[in-house]
Short mmCIF file of C-alpha atoms in Angstrom, two decimals:
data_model
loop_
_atom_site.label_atom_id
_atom_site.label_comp_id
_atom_site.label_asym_id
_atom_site.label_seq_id
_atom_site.Cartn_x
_atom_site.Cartn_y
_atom_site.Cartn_z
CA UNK A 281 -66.33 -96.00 -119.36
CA UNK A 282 -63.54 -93.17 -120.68
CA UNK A 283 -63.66 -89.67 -118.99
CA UNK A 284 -62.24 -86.78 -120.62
CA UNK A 285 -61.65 -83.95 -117.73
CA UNK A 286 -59.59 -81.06 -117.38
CA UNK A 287 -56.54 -82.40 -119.58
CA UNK A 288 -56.83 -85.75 -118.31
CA UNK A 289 -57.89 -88.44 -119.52
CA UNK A 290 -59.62 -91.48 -117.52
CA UNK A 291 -60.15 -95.23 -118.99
CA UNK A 292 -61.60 -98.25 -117.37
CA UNK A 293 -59.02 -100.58 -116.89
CA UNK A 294 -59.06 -103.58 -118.91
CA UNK A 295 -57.89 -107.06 -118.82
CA UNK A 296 -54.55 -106.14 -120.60
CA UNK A 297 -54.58 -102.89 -118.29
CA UNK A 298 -55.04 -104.63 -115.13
CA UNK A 299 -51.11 -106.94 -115.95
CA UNK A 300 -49.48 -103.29 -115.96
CA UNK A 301 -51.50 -101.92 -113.05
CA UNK A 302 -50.52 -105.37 -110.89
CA UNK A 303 -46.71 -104.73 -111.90
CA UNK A 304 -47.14 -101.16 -110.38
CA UNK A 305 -49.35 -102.43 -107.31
CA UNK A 306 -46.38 -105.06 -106.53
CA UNK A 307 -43.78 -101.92 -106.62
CA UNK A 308 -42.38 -101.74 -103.39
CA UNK A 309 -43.25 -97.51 -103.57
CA UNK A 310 -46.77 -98.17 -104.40
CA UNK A 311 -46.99 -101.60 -101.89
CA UNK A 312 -45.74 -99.71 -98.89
CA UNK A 313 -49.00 -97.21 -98.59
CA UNK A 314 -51.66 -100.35 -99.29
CA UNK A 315 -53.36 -101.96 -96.56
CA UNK A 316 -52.63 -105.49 -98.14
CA UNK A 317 -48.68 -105.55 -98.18
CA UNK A 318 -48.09 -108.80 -100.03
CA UNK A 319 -47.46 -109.27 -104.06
CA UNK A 320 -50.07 -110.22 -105.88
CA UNK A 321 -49.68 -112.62 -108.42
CA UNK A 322 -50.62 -113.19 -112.17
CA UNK A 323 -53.85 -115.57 -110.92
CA UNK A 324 -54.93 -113.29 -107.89
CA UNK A 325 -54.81 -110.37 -110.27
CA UNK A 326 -57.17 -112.10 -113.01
CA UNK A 327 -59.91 -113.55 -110.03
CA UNK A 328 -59.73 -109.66 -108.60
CA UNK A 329 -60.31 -107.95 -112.31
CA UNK A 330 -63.46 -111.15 -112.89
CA UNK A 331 -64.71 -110.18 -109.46
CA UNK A 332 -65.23 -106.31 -110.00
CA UNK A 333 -65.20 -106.34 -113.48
CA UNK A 334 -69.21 -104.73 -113.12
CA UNK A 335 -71.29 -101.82 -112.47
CA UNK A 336 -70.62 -101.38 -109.18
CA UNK A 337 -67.01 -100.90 -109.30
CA UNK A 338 -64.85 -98.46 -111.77
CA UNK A 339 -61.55 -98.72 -111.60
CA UNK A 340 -59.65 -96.24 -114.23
CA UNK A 341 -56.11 -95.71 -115.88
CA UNK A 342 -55.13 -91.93 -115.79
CA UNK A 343 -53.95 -90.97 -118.70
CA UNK A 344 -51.64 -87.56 -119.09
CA UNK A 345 -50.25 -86.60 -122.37
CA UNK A 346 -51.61 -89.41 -123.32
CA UNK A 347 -49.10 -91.74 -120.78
CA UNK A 348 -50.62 -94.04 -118.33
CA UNK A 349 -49.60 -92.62 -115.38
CA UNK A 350 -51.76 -94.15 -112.36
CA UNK A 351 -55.08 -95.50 -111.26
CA UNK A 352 -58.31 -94.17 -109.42
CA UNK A 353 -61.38 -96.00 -108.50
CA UNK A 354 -64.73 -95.45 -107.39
CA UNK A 355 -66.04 -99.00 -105.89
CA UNK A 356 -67.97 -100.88 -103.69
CA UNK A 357 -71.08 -98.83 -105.10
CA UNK A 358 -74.29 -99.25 -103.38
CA UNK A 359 -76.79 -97.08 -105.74
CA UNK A 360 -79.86 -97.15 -103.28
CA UNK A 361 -77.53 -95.67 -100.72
CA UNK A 362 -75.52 -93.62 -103.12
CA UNK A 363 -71.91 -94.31 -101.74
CA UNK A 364 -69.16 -95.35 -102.65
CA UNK A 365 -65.60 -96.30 -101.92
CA UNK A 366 -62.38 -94.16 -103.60
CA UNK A 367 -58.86 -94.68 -104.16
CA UNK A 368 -55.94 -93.10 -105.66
CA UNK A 369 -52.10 -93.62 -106.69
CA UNK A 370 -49.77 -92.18 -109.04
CA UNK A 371 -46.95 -94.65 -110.28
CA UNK A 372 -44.79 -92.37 -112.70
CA UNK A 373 -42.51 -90.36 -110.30
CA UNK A 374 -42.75 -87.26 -113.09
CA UNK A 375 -46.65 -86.81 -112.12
CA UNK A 376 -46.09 -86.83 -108.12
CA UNK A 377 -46.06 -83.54 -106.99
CA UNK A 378 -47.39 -82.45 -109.85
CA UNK A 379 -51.70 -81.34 -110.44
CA UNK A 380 -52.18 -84.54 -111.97
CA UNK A 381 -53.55 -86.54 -109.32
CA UNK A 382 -56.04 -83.55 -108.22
CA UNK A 383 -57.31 -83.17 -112.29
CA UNK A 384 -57.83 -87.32 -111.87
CA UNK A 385 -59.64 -87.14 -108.64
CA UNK A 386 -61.89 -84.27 -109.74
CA UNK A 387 -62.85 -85.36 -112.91
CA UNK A 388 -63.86 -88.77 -111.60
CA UNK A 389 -65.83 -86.83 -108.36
CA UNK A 390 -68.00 -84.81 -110.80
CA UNK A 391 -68.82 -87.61 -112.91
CA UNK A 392 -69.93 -89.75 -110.24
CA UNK A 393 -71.05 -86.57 -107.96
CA UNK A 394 -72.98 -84.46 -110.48
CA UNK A 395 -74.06 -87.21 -113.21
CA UNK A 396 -74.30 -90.40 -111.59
CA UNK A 397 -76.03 -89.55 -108.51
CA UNK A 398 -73.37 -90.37 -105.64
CA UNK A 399 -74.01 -88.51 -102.47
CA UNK A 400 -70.92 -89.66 -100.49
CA UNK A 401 -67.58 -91.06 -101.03
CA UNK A 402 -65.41 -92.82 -98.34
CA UNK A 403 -61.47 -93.55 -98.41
CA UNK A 404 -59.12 -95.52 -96.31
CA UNK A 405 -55.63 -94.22 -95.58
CA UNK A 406 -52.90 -95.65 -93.75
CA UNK A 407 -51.71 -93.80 -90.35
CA UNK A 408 -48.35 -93.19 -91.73
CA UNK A 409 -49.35 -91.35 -95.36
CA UNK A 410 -49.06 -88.03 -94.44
CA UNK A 411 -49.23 -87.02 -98.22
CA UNK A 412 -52.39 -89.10 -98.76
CA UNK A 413 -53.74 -87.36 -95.39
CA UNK A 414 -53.49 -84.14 -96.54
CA UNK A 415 -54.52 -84.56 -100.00
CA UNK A 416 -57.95 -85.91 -99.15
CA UNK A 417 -58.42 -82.96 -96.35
CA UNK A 418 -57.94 -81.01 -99.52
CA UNK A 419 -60.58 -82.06 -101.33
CA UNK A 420 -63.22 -82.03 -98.56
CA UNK A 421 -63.01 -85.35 -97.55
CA UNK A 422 -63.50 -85.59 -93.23
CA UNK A 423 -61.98 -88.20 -91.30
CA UNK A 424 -64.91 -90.43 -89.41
CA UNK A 425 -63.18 -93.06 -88.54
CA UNK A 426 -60.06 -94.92 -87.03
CA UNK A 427 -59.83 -98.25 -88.75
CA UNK A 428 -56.63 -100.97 -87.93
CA UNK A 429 -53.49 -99.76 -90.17
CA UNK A 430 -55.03 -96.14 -90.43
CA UNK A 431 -58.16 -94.09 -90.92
CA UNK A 432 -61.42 -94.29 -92.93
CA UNK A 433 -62.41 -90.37 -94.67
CA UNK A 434 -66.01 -89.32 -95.86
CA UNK A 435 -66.42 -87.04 -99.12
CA UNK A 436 -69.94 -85.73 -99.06
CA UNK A 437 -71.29 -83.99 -102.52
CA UNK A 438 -72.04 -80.57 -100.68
CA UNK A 439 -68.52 -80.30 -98.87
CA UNK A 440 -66.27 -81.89 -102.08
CA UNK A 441 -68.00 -78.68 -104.18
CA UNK A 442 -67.96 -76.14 -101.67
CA UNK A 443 -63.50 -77.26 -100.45
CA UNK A 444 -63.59 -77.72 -104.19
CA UNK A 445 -64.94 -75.16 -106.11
CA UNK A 446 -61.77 -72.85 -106.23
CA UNK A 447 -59.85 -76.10 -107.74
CA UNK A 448 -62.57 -76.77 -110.51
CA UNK A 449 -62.87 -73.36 -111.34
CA UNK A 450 -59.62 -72.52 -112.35
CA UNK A 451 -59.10 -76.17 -113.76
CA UNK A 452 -62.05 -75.51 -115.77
CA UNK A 453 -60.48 -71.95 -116.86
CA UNK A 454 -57.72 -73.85 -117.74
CA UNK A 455 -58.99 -76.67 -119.88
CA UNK A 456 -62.63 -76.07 -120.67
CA UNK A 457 -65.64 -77.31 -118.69
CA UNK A 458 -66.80 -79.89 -120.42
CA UNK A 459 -66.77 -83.33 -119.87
CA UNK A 460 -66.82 -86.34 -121.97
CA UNK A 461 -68.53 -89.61 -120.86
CA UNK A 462 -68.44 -92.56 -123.14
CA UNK A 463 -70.12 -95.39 -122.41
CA UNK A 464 -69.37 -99.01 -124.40
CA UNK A 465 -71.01 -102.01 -124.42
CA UNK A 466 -70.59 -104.91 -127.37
CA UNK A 467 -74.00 -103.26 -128.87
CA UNK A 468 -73.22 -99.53 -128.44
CA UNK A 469 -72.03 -96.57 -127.77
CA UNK A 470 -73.57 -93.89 -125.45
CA UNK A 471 -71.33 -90.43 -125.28
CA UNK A 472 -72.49 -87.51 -122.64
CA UNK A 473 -70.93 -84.23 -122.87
CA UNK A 474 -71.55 -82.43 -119.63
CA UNK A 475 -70.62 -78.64 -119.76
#
């Protein structure tokens, strides 16, 4: 799946994508806000990209200027129940601080919110990421939960577009309201524009 949102550009990750995204995973700046602390190797990497290499798990390269800059996911997708899990992190130090991450999170949120059929979105944060914290609050996402290491967040449809909708609109102002959803599979392709 590629997404094409408010200047920014989503792509699933790949098997060649997933080598650079496990070099910036093992980056002692990116490793210190995971959960799971420890490198991951060359083999782990491969059996983890086999295992949720499906339709239940989307895992994307964000693309600025056309520069990979970081990764988002939506995962752990149960369609009957419509939820989901989320995560987020920006490697190039240019794009922290910057809108990036929020274009990357909302265009993901209203693919998966508006055209996909999601209903609610949940997020684990360590205690000590302040930044990631207060991000997520941004967006609409609630905190339900204390977990061990830090706290679980819920992002229901109705509250991500009404903490949202000030974002989107001016993003969309910005760089147009459409989206574009491809779809590829070895037999075809299936595009969506969504305005």
């Amino acid at each position: 799946m590629k997404i094409v949102r408010y200047g920014i550009r989503l792509e699933n990750l790949t098997e060649q994508s997933a080598e650079m995204v496990r070099q910036w995973r093992n980056d002692d700046k990116i490793r210190q806000h995971m959960f799971y602390t420890a490198s991951i190797s060359q083999q782990q990497q491969q059996a983890w990209f086999k295992d949720i290499d499906n339709i239940n798990n989307f895992y994307f390269v964000i693309y600025s200027n056309n520069k990979p800059v970081g990764v988002i996911d939506i995962a752990a997708i149960n369609w009957s129940r419509k939820t989901a899990q989320s995560g987020l992190y920006i490697y190039e130090d240019a794009c922290i601080g910057t809108d990036v991450p929020v274009r990357a999170s909302l265009a993901m949120l209203d693919v998966f919110f508006l055209l996909l059929g999601i209903n609610k979105v949940y997020a684990k944060v360590k205690g000590d990421n302040k930044v990631a914290h207060a991000y997520n609050t941004s967006l609409g996402f609630v905190k339900v939960n204390e977990i061990e290491g830090g706290f679980e967040y819920e992002l229901s449809k109705e509250a991500y577009l009404q903490k949202a909708k000030q974002l989107r609109d001016s993003l969309m102002k910005l760089n147009g309201k459409g989206a574009t959803i491809t779809l590829q599979t070895s037999h075809k392709t299936d595009k969506w524009v969504q305005e």
